[in-house]
mmCIF file with all atom_site columns, C-alpha atoms in Angstrom:
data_model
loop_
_atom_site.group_PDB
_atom_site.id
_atom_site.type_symbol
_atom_site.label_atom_id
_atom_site.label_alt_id
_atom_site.label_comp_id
_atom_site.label_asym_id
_atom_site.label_entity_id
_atom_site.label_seq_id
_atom_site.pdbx_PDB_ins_code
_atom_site.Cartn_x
_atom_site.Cartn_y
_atom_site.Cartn_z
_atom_site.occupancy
_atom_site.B_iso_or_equiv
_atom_site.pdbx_formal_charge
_atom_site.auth_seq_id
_atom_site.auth_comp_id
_atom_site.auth_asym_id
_atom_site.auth_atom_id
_atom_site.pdbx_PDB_model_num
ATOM 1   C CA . UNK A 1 1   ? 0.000   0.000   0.000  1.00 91.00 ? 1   UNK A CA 1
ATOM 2   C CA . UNK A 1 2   ? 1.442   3.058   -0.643 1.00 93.00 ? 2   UNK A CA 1
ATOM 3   C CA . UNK A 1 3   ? 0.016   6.336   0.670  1.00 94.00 ? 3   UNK A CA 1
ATOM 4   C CA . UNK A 1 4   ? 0.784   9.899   -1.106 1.00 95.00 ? 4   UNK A CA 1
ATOM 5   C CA . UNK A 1 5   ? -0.312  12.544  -3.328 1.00 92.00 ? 5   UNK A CA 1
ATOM 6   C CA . UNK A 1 6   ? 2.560   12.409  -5.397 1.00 92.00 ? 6   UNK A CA 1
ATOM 7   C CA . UNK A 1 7   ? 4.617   9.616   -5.017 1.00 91.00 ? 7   UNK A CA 1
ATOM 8   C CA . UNK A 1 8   ? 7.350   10.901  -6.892 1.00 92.00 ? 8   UNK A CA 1
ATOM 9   C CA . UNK A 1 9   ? 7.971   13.469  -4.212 1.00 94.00 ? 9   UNK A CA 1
ATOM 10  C CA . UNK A 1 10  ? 6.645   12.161  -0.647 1.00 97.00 ? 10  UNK A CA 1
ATOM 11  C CA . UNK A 1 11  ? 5.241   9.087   0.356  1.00 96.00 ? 11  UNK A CA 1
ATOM 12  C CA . UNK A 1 12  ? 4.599   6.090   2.689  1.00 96.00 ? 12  UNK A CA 1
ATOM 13  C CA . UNK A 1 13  ? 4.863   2.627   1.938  1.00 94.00 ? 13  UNK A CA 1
ATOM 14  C CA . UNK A 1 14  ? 3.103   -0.111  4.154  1.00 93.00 ? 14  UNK A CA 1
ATOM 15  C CA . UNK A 1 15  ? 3.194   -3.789  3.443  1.00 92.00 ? 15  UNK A CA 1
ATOM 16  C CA . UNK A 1 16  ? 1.129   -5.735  5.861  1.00 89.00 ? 16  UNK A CA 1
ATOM 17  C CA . UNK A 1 17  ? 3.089   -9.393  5.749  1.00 86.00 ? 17  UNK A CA 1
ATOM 18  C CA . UNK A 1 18  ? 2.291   -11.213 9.314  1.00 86.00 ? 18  UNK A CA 1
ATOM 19  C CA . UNK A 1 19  ? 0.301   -11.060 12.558 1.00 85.00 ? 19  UNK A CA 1
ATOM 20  C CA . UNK A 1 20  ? 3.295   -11.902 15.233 1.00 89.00 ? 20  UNK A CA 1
ATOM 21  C CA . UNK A 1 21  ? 1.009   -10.991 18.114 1.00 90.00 ? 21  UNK A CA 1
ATOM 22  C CA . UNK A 1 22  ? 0.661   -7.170  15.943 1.00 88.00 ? 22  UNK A CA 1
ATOM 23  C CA . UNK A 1 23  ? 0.595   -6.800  12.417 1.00 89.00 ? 23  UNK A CA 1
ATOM 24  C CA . UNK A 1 24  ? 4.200   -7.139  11.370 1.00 91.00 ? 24  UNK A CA 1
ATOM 25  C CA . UNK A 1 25  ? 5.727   -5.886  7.695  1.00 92.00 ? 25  UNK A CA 1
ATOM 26  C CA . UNK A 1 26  ? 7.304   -3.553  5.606  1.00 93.00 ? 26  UNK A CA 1
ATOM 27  C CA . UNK A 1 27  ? 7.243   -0.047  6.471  1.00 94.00 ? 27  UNK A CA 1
ATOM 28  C CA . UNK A 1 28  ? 9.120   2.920   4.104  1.00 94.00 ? 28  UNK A CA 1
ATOM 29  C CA . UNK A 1 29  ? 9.400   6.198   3.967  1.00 95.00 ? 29  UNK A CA 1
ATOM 30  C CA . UNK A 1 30  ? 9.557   7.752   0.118  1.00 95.00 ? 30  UNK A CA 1
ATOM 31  C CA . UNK A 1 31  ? 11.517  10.852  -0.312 1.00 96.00 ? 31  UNK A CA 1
ATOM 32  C CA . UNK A 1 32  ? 11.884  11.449  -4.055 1.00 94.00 ? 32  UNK A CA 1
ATOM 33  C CA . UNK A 1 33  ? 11.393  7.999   -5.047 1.00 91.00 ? 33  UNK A CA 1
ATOM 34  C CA . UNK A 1 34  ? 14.210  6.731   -2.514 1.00 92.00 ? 34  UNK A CA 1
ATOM 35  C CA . UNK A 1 35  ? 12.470  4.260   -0.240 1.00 92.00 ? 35  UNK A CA 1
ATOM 36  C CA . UNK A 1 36  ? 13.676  4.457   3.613  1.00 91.00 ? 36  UNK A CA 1
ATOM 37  C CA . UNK A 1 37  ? 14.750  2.380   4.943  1.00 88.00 ? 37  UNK A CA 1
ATOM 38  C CA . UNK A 1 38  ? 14.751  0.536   1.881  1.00 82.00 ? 38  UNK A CA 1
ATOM 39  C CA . UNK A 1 39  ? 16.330  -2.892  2.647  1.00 79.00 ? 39  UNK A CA 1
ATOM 40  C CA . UNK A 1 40  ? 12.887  -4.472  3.204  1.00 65.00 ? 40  UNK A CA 1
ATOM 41  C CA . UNK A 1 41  ? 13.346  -4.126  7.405  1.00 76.00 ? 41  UNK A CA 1
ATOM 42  C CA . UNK A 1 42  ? 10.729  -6.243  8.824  1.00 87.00 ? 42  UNK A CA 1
ATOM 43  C CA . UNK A 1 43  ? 9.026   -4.341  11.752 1.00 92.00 ? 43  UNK A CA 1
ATOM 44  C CA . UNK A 1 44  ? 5.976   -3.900  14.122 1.00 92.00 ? 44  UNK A CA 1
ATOM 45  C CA . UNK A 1 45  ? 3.672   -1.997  12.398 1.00 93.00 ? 45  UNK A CA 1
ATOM 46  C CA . UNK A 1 46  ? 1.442   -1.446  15.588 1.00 93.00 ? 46  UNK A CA 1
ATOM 47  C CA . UNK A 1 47  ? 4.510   0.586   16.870 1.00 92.00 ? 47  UNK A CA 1
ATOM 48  C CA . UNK A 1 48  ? 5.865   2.135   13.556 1.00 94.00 ? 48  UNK A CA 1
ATOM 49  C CA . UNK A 1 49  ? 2.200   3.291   12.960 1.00 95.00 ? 49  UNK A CA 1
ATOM 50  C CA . UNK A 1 50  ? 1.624   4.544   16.759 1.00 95.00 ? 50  UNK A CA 1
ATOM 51  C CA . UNK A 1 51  ? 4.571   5.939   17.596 1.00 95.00 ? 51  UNK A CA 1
ATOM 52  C CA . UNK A 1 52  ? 4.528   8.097   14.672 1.00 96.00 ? 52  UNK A CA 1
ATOM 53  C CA . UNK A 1 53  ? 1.399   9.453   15.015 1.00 97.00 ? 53  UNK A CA 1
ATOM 54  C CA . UNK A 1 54  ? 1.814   10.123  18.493 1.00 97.00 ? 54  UNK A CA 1
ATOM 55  C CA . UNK A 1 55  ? 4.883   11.512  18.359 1.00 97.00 ? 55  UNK A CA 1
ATOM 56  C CA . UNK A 1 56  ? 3.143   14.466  15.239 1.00 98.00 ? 56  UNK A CA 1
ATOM 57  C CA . UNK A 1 57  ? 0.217   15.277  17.316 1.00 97.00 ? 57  UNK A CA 1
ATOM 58  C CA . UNK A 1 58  ? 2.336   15.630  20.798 1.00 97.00 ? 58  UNK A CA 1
ATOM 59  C CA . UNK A 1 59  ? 4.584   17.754  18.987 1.00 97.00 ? 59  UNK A CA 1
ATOM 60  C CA . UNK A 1 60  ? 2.706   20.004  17.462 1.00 97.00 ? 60  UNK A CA 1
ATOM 61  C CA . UNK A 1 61  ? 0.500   20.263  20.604 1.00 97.00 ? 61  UNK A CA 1
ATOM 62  C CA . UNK A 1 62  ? 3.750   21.541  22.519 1.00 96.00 ? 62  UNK A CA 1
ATOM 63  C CA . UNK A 1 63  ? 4.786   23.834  20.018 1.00 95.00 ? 63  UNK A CA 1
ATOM 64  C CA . UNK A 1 64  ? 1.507   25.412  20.688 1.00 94.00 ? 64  UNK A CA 1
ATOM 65  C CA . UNK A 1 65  ? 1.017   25.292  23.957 1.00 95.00 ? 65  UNK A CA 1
ATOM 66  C CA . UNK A 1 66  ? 4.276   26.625  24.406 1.00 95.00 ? 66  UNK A CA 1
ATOM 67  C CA . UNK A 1 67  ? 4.281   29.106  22.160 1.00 95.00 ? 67  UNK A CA 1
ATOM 68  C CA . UNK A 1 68  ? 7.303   27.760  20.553 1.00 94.00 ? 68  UNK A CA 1
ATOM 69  C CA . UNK A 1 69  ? 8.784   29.691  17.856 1.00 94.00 ? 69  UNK A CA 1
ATOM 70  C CA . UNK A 1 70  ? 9.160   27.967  14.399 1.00 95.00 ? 70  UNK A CA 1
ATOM 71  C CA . UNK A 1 71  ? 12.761  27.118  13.145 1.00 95.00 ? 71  UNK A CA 1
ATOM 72  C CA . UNK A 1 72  ? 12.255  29.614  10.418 1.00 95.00 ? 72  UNK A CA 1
ATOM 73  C CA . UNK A 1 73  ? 14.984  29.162  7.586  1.00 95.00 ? 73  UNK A CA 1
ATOM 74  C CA . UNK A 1 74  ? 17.877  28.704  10.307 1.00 95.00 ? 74  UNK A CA 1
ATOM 75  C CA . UNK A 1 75  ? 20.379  27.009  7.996  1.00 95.00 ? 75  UNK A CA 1
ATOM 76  C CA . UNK A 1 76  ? 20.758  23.423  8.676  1.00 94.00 ? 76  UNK A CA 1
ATOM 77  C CA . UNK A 1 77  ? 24.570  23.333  9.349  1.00 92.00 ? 77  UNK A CA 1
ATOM 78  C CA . UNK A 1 78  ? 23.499  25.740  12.600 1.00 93.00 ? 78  UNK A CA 1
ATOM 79  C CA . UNK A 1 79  ? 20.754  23.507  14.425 1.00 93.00 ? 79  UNK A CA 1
ATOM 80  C CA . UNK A 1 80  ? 22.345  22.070  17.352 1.00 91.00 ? 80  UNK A CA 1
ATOM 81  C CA . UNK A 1 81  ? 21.250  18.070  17.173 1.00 89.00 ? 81  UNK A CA 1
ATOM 82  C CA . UNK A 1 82  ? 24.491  17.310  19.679 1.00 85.00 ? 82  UNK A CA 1
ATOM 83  C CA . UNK A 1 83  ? 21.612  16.567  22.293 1.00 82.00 ? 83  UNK A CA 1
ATOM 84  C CA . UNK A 1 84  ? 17.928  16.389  22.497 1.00 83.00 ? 84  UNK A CA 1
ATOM 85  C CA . UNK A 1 85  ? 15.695  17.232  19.577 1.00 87.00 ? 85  UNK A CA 1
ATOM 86  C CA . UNK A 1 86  ? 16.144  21.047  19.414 1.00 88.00 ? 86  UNK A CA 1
ATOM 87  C CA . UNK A 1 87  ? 13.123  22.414  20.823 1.00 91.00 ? 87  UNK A CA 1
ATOM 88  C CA . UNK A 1 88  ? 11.708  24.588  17.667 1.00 95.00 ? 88  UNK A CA 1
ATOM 89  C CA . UNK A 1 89  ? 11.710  21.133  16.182 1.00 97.00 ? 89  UNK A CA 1
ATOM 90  C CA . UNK A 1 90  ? 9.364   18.038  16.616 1.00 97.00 ? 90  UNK A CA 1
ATOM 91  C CA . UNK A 1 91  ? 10.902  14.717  16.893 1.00 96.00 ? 91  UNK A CA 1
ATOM 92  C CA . UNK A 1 92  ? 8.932   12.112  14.654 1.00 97.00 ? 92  UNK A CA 1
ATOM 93  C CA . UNK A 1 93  ? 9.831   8.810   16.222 1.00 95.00 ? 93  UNK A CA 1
ATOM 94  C CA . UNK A 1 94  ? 10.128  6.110   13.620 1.00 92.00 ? 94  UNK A CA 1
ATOM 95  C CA . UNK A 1 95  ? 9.801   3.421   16.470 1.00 89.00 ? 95  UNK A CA 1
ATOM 96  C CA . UNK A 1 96  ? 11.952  0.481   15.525 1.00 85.00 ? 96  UNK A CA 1
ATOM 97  C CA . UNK A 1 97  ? 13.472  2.956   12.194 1.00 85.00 ? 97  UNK A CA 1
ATOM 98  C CA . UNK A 1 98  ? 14.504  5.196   14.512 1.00 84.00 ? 98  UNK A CA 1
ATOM 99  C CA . UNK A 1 99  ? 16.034  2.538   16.424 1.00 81.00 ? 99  UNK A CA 1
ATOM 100 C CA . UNK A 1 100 ? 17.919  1.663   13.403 1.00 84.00 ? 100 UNK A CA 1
ATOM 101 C CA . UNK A 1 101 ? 19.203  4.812   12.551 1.00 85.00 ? 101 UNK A CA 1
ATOM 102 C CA . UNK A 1 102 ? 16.892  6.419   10.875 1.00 91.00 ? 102 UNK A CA 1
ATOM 103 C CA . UNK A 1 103 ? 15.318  9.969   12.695 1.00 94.00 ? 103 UNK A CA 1
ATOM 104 C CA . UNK A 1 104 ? 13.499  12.366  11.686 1.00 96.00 ? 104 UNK A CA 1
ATOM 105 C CA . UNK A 1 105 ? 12.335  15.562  12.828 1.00 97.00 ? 105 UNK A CA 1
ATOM 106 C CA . UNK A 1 106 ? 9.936   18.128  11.329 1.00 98.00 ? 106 UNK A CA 1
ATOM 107 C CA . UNK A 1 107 ? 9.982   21.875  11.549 1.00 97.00 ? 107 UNK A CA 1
ATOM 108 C CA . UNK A 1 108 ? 8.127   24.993  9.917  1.00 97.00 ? 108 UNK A CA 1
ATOM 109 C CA . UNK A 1 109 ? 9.140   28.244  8.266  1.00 96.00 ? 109 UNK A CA 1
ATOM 110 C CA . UNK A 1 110 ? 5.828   30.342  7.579  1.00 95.00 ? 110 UNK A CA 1
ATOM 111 C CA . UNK A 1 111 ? 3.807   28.542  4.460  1.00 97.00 ? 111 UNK A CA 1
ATOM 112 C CA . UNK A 1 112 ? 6.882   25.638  5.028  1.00 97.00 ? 112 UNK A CA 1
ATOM 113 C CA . UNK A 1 113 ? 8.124   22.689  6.663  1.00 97.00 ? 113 UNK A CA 1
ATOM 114 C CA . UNK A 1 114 ? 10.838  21.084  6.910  1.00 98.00 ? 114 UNK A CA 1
ATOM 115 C CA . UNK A 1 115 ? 11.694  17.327  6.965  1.00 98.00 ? 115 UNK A CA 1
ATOM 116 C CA . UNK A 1 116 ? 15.159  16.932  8.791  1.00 97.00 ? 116 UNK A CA 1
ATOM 117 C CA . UNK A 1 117 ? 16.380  13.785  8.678  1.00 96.00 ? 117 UNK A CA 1
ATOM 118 C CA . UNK A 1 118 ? 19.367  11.294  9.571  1.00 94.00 ? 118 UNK A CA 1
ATOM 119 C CA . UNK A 1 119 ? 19.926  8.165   7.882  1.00 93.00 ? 119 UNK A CA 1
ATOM 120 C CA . UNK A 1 120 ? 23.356  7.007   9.345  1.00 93.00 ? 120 UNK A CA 1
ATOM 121 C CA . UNK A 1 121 ? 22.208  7.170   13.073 1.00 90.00 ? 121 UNK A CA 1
ATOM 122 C CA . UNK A 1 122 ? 22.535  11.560  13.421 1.00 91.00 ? 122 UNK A CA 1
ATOM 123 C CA . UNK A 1 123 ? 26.128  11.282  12.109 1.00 92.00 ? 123 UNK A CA 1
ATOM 124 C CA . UNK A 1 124 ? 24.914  13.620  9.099  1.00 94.00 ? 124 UNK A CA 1
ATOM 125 C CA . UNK A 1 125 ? 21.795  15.566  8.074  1.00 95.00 ? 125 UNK A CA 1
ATOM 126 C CA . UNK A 1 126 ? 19.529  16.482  5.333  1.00 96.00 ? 126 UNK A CA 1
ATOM 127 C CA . UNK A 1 127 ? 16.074  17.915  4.590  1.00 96.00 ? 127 UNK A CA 1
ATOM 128 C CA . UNK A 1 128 ? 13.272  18.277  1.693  1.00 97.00 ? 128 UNK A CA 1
ATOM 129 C CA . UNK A 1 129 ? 11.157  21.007  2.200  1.00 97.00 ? 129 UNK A CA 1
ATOM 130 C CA . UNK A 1 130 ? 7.302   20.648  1.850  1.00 97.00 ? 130 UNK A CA 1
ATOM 131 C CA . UNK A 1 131 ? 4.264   22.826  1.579  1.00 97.00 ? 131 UNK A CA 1
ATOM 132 C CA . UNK A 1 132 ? 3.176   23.271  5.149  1.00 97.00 ? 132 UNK A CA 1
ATOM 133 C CA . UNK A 1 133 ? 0.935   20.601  6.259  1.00 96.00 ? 133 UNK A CA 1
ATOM 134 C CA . UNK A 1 134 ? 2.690   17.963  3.721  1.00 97.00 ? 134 UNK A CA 1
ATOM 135 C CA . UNK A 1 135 ? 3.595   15.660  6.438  1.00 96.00 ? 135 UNK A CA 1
ATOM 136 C CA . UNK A 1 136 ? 1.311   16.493  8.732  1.00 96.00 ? 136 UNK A CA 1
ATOM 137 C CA . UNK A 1 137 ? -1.469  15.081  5.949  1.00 97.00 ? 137 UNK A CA 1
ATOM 138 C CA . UNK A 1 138 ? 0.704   12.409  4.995  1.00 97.00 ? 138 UNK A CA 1
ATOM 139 C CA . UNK A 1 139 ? 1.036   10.676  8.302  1.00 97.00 ? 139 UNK A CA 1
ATOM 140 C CA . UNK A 1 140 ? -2.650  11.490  9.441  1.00 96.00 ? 140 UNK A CA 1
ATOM 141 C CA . UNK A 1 141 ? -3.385  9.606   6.480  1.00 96.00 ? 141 UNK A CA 1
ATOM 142 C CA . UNK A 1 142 ? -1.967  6.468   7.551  1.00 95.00 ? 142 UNK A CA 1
ATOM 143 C CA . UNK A 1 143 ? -4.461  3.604   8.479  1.00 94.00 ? 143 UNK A CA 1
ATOM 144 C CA . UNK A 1 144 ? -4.047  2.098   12.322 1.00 91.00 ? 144 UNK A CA 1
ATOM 145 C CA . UNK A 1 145 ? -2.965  -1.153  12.441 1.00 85.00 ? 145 UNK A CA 1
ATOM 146 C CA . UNK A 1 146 ? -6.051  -2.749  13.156 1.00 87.00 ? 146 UNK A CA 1
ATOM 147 C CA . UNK A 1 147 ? -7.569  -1.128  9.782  1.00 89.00 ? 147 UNK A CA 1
ATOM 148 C CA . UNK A 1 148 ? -5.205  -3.376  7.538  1.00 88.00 ? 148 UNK A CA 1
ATOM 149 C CA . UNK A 1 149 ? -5.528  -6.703  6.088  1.00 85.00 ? 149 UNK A CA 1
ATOM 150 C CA . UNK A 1 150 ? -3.809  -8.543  4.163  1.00 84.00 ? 150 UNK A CA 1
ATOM 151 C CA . UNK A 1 151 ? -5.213  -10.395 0.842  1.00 84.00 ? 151 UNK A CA 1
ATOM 152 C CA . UNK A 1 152 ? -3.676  -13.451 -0.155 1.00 83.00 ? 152 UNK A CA 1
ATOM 153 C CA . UNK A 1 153 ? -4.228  -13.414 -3.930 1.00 87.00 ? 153 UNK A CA 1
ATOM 154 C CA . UNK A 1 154 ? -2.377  -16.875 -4.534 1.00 87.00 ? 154 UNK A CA 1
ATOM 155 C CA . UNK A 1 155 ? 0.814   -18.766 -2.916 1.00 83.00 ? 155 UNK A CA 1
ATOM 156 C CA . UNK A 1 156 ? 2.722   -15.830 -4.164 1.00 83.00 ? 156 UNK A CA 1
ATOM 157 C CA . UNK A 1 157 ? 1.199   -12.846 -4.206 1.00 84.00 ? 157 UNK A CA 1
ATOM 158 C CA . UNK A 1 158 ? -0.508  -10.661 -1.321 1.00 82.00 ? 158 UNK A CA 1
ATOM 159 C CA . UNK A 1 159 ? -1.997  -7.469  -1.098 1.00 83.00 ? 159 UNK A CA 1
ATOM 160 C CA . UNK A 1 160 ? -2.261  -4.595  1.727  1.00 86.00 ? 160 UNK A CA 1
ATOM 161 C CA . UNK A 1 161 ? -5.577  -3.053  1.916  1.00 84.00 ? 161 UNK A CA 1
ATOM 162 C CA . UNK A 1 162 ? -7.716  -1.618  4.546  1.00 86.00 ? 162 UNK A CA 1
ATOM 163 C CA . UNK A 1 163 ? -10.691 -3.546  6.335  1.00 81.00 ? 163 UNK A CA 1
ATOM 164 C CA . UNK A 1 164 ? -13.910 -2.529  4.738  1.00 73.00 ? 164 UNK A CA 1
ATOM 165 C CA . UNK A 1 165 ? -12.908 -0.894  1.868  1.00 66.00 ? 165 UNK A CA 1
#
């Protein structure tokens, strides 16, 4: 299943495979048609899924309860990551990703966001800059874990599709 508006920019990629007490699978990230992780990590989707979403909504609940200011266009090279997600910044926790070495965090700038991102456990950084509300849409979007189902089409082929559709 992949979930986006245009995949060639921003997407997710979810892959339902087994129920190991959760729902267990395939879980990527797509940043210009680069899937994240990419190497077909097999994870817990009921804590990928969860933690994410969490993670968005208490963030951007804190940033407005405490009257946070945004990042702004702060070049990357100057945020501080030596410690704890900086605090103009909302940590988006990956569960098991980010436990691989994969974090991201997500900022705004005005009409913008932006996606900061490690993929070599915070040794470097990078970002994409979205439309504000890009992620925010793109990971509300996401169905919970107990919304998927997986459709056997033969011995070889399944599919990843959400209950009652």
């Amino acid at each position: 299943m992949i979930i986006s508006e245009d995949i060639s920019v921003i997407g997710i990629q979810i892959e339902y495979v087994k129920k190991i007490i959760t729902p267990h699978g395939i879980f990527n990230i797509i940043i210009d048609q680069d899937f994240i992780p990419g190497n077909n990590v097999f994870v817990d989707l009921y804590s990928v899924i969860s933690f994410l979403k969490e993670s968005l909504n208490d963030g951007l609940v804190r940033l407005e309860r405490e009257n946070v200011p945004e990042i702004g266009s702060t070049p990357l090279s100057k945020i501080d990551f030596s410690e704890e997600t900086p605090c103009s910044l909302i940590y988006l926790d990956f569960g098991e990703l980010s436990n691989k070495g994969f974090v991201f965090h997500l900022g705004f700038n005005g009409k913008y966001e932006r996606l900061i991102y490690s993929l070599d456990s915070e040794q470097t950084y990078q970002e994409k800059i979205y439309q504000r509300g890009t992620m925010q849409n793109l990971i509300e979007a996401i169905p919970g874990c107990d919304e998927l189902k997986s459709i056997r089409r033969n011995e070889m082929i399944s599919l990843t599709d959400i209950r009652g559709m």
